[in-house]
Amino acid sequence: MVLLISLCALAAGVCGTAWTLLARPSARTDVRSRLVETEVYRPEQLRSAEQPPEKSEPPARELSSVGRTVLSLVDAVLKKRSLSAKIGDGLDRGGVQLRPSEWVAIRLVASVVLMAVLSALLNNGVLGVLIGAVGGWLVTALWLSHRARKRCAHFAEQLPDVLQLIASSLRSGFSLGQALDGVVHDGVQPAAGEIARALTEARLGGELEDSLDRVATRMRSQDLAWVVMAIRISREVGGNLAEVLMTTVHTVRERGQLARQVRALSAEGRLSAYVLVAMPIGVGLWLFAVRRDYVRPLYTTGPGIAMLVMAVLGLVVGSWWLSRVVKVQV
């Protein structure tokens, strides 16, 4: 009971810390306040001809001293273990506008809250702490991985249209940089954002091909890596880059169509894998909600905990095996 109360108090404190970490001024509020400040520098006749500016909203509260301390500690640990770059790449791939220290702090908050909730539900502090720590850390990692895969898939779907737009601009007489700038203005996310980032790096002194190559690595796009290779070859030995890009567009679209056909043919296998993985979890949760006395020995006794651990390990191994079976590389 004492452990449960301590965990609840710790969860409440960490939730308060998370609130301070996430309390940021919104972009809309920041832009509106800047526009109001610039009104004093405009000519009087222009200000009088227009309606008075809308009153700015009160800015959100800034990061507290506790939040800054927590973030500084997490940031120091990440820098000591050289993990900031790796975590930052994952956040960039998923399109999450957070610093590595903020993301790690949020994951810690999720783990602590889940530990408190599971300890209260299972009436077992040790088991709740173990499952909550692993579960909270794993769930946040799976969420970021799913978001990154979804964003990379959207980028791969938009890449043929982006390349076709670049090739059309090159045929019209534009340079490669101007063609990419047109993609930024006329394209959609995430392709436009990634191309804009590459152009910004190039304008700051880097090579455009290197910036595009980093985009291909970050978005895990082999097709874009081939395009960058074609751009390098065209710049070194010459040639019609527009024709090369059109050939690449045709190849990418054919590969995409083949990948969709393979995915449709393997849909039955994926559905079977989902059912086999979800069935023991669903049955266990249903028994825990309806017949808790029936499953209580499973997490309150030594043999029951050992059986539960073996079941979880078997479920993880089976899930990994099924995912490898139904995954077909194109």
Coordinates of C-alpha atoms in Angstrom, one line a residue:
M1 CA 0.0 0.0 0.0
V2 CA 2.8 2.4 0.8
L3 CA 4.5 1.6 -2.5
L4 CA 1.3 2.2 -4.3
I5 CA 0.8 5.6 -2.6
S6 CA 4.4 6.5 -3.4
L7 CA 4.0 5.6 -7.0
C8 CA 0.8 7.7 -7.3
A9 CA 2.5 10.7 -5.8
L10 CA 5.5 10.2 -8.1
A11 CA 3.2 9.9 -11.1
A12 CA 1.4 13.2 -10.1
G13 CA 4.7 15.0 -9.8
V14 CA 6.0 13.7 -13.1
C15 CA 2.7 14.7 -14.8
G16 CA 3.2 18.2 -13.5
T17 CA 6.7 18.2 -14.8
A18 CA 5.5 17.0 -18.2
W19 CA 2.9 19.8 -18.2
T20 CA 5.7 22.4 -17.7
L21 CA 7.8 20.7 -20.4
L22 CA 5.0 20.8 -23.0
A23 CA 3.7 24.3 -22.1
R24 CA 5.0 26.2 -25.1
P25 CA 3.7 29.3 -26.9
S26 CA 1.8 28.2 -29.9
A27 CA 3.0 29.3 -33.4
R28 CA -0.3 31.1 -34.0
T29 CA 0.1 33.2 -30.9
D30 CA 3.7 34.0 -31.6
V31 CA 3.0 35.1 -35.2
R32 CA 0.1 37.2 -34.1
S33 CA 2.0 39.0 -31.4
R34 CA 4.9 39.7 -33.8
L35 CA 2.4 41.2 -36.3
V36 CA 1.0 43.5 -33.6
E37 CA 4.5 44.6 -32.6
T38 CA 5.4 45.6 -36.2
E39 CA 2.3 47.8 -36.6
V40 CA 4.1 50.7 -34.9
Y41 CA 6.6 50.9 -37.8
R42 CA 4.0 51.1 -40.6
P43 CA 3.1 54.4 -42.2
E44 CA 0.2 56.2 -40.5
Q45 CA -2.0 56.3 -43.7
L46 CA -1.7 52.6 -44.1
R47 CA -2.7 51.9 -40.5
S48 CA -5.6 54.2 -40.7
A49 CA -6.9 52.7 -43.9
E50 CA -7.0 49.2 -42.4
Q51 CA -9.0 47.9 -39.5
P52 CA -7.2 47.9 -36.2
P53 CA -5.2 44.7 -35.5
E54 CA -6.7 42.0 -33.5
K55 CA -5.7 42.0 -29.9
S56 CA -3.0 39.5 -29.3
E57 CA -3.7 36.5 -27.1
P58 CA -1.8 36.1 -23.9
P59 CA 1.3 34.1 -24.4
A60 CA 1.5 30.7 -22.9
R61 CA 3.7 30.3 -19.9
E62 CA 7.3 29.6 -20.4
L63 CA 9.3 26.6 -19.3
S64 CA 9.6 26.5 -15.5
S65 CA 12.8 26.1 -13.5
V66 CA 11.9 22.4 -12.8
G67 CA 11.3 21.7 -16.4
R68 CA 14.6 23.3 -17.4
T69 CA 16.4 21.3 -14.7
V70 CA 14.9 18.0 -15.9
L71 CA 15.7 18.8 -19.5
S72 CA 19.3 19.8 -18.7
L73 CA 19.8 16.5 -16.8
V74 CA 18.4 14.4 -19.6
D75 CA 20.3 16.4 -22.2
A76 CA 23.6 15.8 -20.3
V77 CA 23.0 12.1 -20.2
L78 CA 22.2 11.9 -23.9
K79 CA 25.3 13.9 -24.8
K80 CA 27.4 11.7 -22.5
R81 CA 26.2 8.5 -24.3
S82 CA 26.1 10.2 -27.8
L83 CA 22.5 9.4 -28.3
S84 CA 21.2 12.9 -29.2
A85 CA 22.0 12.6 -32.9
K86 CA 20.3 9.2 -33.2
I87 CA 17.2 10.2 -31.3
G88 CA 17.1 13.5 -33.3
D89 CA 17.2 11.5 -36.6
G90 CA 14.2 9.4 -35.5
L91 CA 12.2 12.5 -34.5
D92 CA 13.0 14.2 -37.8
R93 CA 11.9 11.0 -39.7
G94 CA 8.6 11.0 -37.8
G95 CA 8.1 14.8 -38.2
V96 CA 8.0 15.3 -34.4
Q97 CA 8.8 18.9 -33.5
L98 CA 10.6 18.0 -30.2
R99 CA 14.2 18.0 -29.0
P100 CA 15.8 14.7 -28.0
S101 CA 15.8 15.6 -24.4
E102 CA 12.1 16.6 -24.5
W103 CA 11.2 13.3 -26.2
V104 CA 13.1 11.2 -23.6
A105 CA 11.5 13.2 -20.8
I106 CA 8.0 12.4 -22.2
R107 CA 8.8 8.7 -22.5
L108 CA 9.9 8.7 -18.9
V109 CA 6.7 10.4 -17.9
A110 CA 4.6 7.8 -19.8
S111 CA 6.5 5.0 -18.1
V112 CA 6.0 6.3 -14.6
V113 CA 2.3 7.0 -15.1
L114 CA 1.8 3.5 -16.6
M115 CA 3.7 2.0 -13.6
A116 CA 1.4 3.7 -11.2
V117 CA -1.8 2.7 -13.1
L118 CA -0.7 -1.0 -13.4
S119 CA 0.4 -1.2 -9.8
A120 CA -3.1 0.0 -8.7
L121 CA -4.9 -2.4 -11.1
L122 CA -2.8 -5.5 -10.4
N123 CA -2.4 -4.8 -6.7
N124 CA 1.2 -5.9 -7.1
G125 CA 3.8 -3.1 -7.0
V126 CA 6.8 -5.0 -8.3
L127 CA 5.0 -6.5 -11.3
G128 CA 3.3 -3.2 -12.0
V129 CA 6.6 -1.3 -12.0
L130 CA 8.3 -3.9 -14.3
I131 CA 5.5 -4.0 -16.8
G132 CA 4.8 -0.3 -16.7
A133 CA 8.5 0.6 -17.2
V134 CA 8.9 -1.7 -20.2
G135 CA 5.4 -1.0 -21.6
G136 CA 5.6 2.8 -21.4
W137 CA 9.0 2.9 -23.0
L138 CA 8.0 0.4 -25.7
V139 CA 4.6 2.0 -26.5
T140 CA 6.2 5.4 -27.1
A141 CA 8.9 3.8 -29.3
L142 CA 6.3 2.0 -31.3
W143 CA 4.2 5.2 -31.7
L144 CA 7.3 7.0 -33.1
S145 CA 8.2 4.1 -35.3
H146 CA 4.7 3.9 -36.7
R147 CA 4.6 7.7 -37.4
A148 CA 8.0 7.5 -39.1
R149 CA 6.9 4.6 -41.3
K150 CA 3.8 6.3 -42.3
R151 CA 5.6 9.5 -43.1
C152 CA 8.2 7.6 -45.2
A153 CA 5.4 5.9 -47.0
H154 CA 3.8 9.2 -47.9
F155 CA 7.1 10.5 -49.1
A156 CA 7.6 7.5 -51.3
E157 CA 4.1 7.9 -52.8
Q158 CA 4.8 11.6 -53.5
L159 CA 8.3 11.1 -55.0
P160 CA 7.2 10.2 -58.6
D161 CA 5.1 13.3 -58.8
V162 CA 7.9 15.4 -57.4
L163 CA 10.4 14.0 -59.9
Q164 CA 8.0 14.6 -62.8
L165 CA 7.5 18.2 -61.7
I166 CA 11.3 18.7 -61.5
A167 CA 11.8 17.2 -64.9
S168 CA 9.1 19.4 -66.4
S169 CA 10.7 22.5 -64.9
L170 CA 14.1 21.4 -66.3
R171 CA 12.6 21.1 -69.7
S172 CA 11.1 24.6 -69.4
G173 CA 14.6 26.0 -68.9
F174 CA 14.8 26.3 -65.1
S175 CA 17.9 25.2 -63.2
L176 CA 17.8 22.3 -60.7
G177 CA 17.6 24.7 -57.7
Q178 CA 14.7 26.6 -59.2
A179 CA 12.9 23.4 -60.0
L180 CA 13.3 22.2 -56.4
D181 CA 12.1 25.6 -55.2
G182 CA 9.0 25.1 -57.3
V183 CA 8.4 21.7 -55.6
V184 CA 8.6 23.5 -52.3
H185 CA 6.0 26.0 -53.2
D186 CA 3.6 23.7 -55.2
G187 CA 4.2 20.4 -53.4
V188 CA 2.6 18.8 -50.4
Q189 CA 4.0 17.5 -47.1
P190 CA 6.2 15.7 -46.3
A191 CA 8.0 16.0 -49.7
A192 CA 7.9 19.8 -49.8
G193 CA 9.3 20.1 -46.3
E194 CA 12.1 17.7 -46.9
I195 CA 13.1 19.4 -50.2
A196 CA 12.9 22.8 -48.4
R197 CA 15.3 21.5 -45.8
A198 CA 17.7 20.3 -48.4
L199 CA 17.6 23.7 -50.2
T200 CA 18.2 25.5 -46.9
E201 CA 21.3 23.4 -46.2
A202 CA 22.6 24.1 -49.7
R203 CA 22.0 27.8 -49.4
L204 CA 24.0 27.8 -46.1
G205 CA 27.1 26.5 -47.9
G206 CA 26.6 22.8 -48.4
E207 CA 26.4 20.8 -51.6
L208 CA 22.9 20.3 -53.0
E209 CA 23.6 16.6 -53.8
D210 CA 24.8 15.9 -50.3
S211 CA 21.7 17.6 -48.8
L212 CA 19.4 15.5 -51.0
D213 CA 21.4 12.4 -50.1
R214 CA 20.7 13.1 -46.4
V215 CA 17.0 13.4 -47.2
A216 CA 17.2 10.0 -48.9
T217 CA 18.9 8.5 -45.8
R218 CA 16.5 10.2 -43.4
M219 CA 13.4 9.1 -45.3
R220 CA 14.9 5.7 -46.2
S221 CA 14.2 6.2 -49.9
Q222 CA 16.3 4.2 -52.2
D223 CA 14.6 5.7 -55.2
L224 CA 15.7 9.2 -54.1
A225 CA 19.3 7.9 -53.6
W226 CA 19.3 6.7 -57.2
V227 CA 18.0 10.1 -58.3
V228 CA 20.9 11.8 -56.4
M229 CA 23.3 9.5 -58.1
A230 CA 21.9 10.4 -61.5
I231 CA 22.2 14.1 -60.6
R232 CA 25.9 13.6 -59.6
I233 CA 26.7 11.8 -62.9
S234 CA 24.8 14.4 -65.0
R235 CA 26.8 17.2 -63.3
E236 CA 30.1 15.5 -63.8
V237 CA 29.8 14.1 -67.4
G238 CA 26.8 16.0 -68.7
G239 CA 23.6 14.7 -70.3
N240 CA 19.9 15.4 -70.3
L241 CA 18.9 15.3 -66.7
A242 CA 15.2 15.7 -67.5
E243 CA 15.1 12.5 -69.6
V244 CA 16.9 10.6 -66.8
L245 CA 14.4 11.8 -64.3
M246 CA 11.5 10.9 -66.5
T247 CA 12.9 7.4 -66.9
T248 CA 13.3 7.2 -63.1
V249 CA 9.7 8.3 -62.6
H250 CA 8.5 5.5 -64.9
T251 CA 10.7 2.9 -63.0
V252 CA 9.5 4.2 -59.6
R253 CA 5.8 4.0 -60.6
E254 CA 6.2 0.5 -61.9
R255 CA 7.9 -0.6 -58.7
G256 CA 5.1 1.1 -56.7
Q257 CA 2.4 -0.7 -58.6
L258 CA 4.2 -4.1 -58.1
A259 CA 4.6 -3.3 -54.4
R260 CA 0.8 -2.6 -54.1
Q261 CA 0.0 -5.9 -55.9
V262 CA 2.3 -7.8 -53.5
R263 CA 0.7 -6.1 -50.5
A264 CA -2.8 -7.1 -51.8
L265 CA -1.7 -10.7 -52.3
S266 CA -0.2 -10.9 -48.8
A267 CA -3.1 -9.2 -47.0
E268 CA -4.6 -12.6 -45.9
G269 CA -1.3 -13.5 -44.2
R270 CA -1.1 -10.2 -42.5
L271 CA -4.6 -10.5 -41.2
S272 CA -3.9 -14.0 -39.9
A273 CA -0.9 -12.6 -38.1
Y274 CA -2.9 -9.8 -36.5
V275 CA -5.6 -12.2 -35.3
L276 CA -3.1 -14.7 -33.9
V277 CA -1.2 -11.9 -32.0
A278 CA -4.4 -10.1 -30.7
M279 CA -6.3 -13.2 -29.6
P280 CA -4.3 -14.1 -26.5
I281 CA -4.0 -10.5 -25.5
G282 CA -7.7 -9.9 -25.9
V283 CA -8.7 -13.1 -24.1
G284 CA -6.4 -12.2 -21.2
L285 CA -7.8 -8.7 -20.9
W286 CA -11.4 -10.0 -21.0
L287 CA -10.7 -12.5 -18.3
F288 CA -9.0 -9.9 -16.2
A289 CA -12.0 -7.6 -16.5
V290 CA -14.7 -10.4 -16.0
R291 CA -13.1 -13.1 -13.9
R292 CA -10.3 -11.4 -12.1
D293 CA -10.2 -14.1 -9.4
Y294 CA -9.6 -16.7 -12.1
V295 CA -6.5 -15.1 -13.5
R296 CA -5.1 -13.6 -10.2
P297 CA -2.7 -16.6 -9.6
L298 CA -1.1 -15.8 -12.9
Y299 CA 0.4 -12.6 -11.6
T300 CA 0.5 -13.1 -7.8
T301 CA 2.3 -16.5 -7.6
G302 CA 5.8 -17.4 -8.7
P303 CA 4.8 -20.2 -11.2
G304 CA 2.1 -17.9 -12.6
I305 CA 4.5 -15.1 -13.2
A306 CA 7.0 -17.5 -14.8
M307 CA 4.2 -18.7 -17.1
L308 CA 3.2 -15.1 -17.9
V309 CA 6.8 -14.2 -18.8
M310 CA 7.2 -17.2 -21.0
A311 CA 3.9 -16.4 -22.7
V312 CA 5.0 -12.8 -23.4
L313 CA 8.3 -14.0 -24.8
G314 CA 6.6 -16.5 -27.0
L315 CA 4.2 -13.8 -28.2
V316 CA 7.1 -11.5 -29.1
V317 CA 9.0 -14.2 -30.9
G318 CA 5.9 -15.3 -32.7
S319 CA 5.0 -11.8 -33.7
W320 CA 8.5 -11.2 -35.1
W321 CA 8.4 -14.5 -37.0
L322 CA 5.0 -13.8 -38.6
S323 CA 6.1 -10.3 -39.6
R324 CA 9.1 -11.8 -41.4
V325 CA 6.9 -14.4 -43.1
V326 CA 4.4 -11.9 -44.5
K327 CA 7.0 -9.2 -45.5
V328 CA 8.0 -9.4 -49.1
Q329 CA 10.7 -7.1 -50.5
V330 CA 10.1 -5.6 -53.9

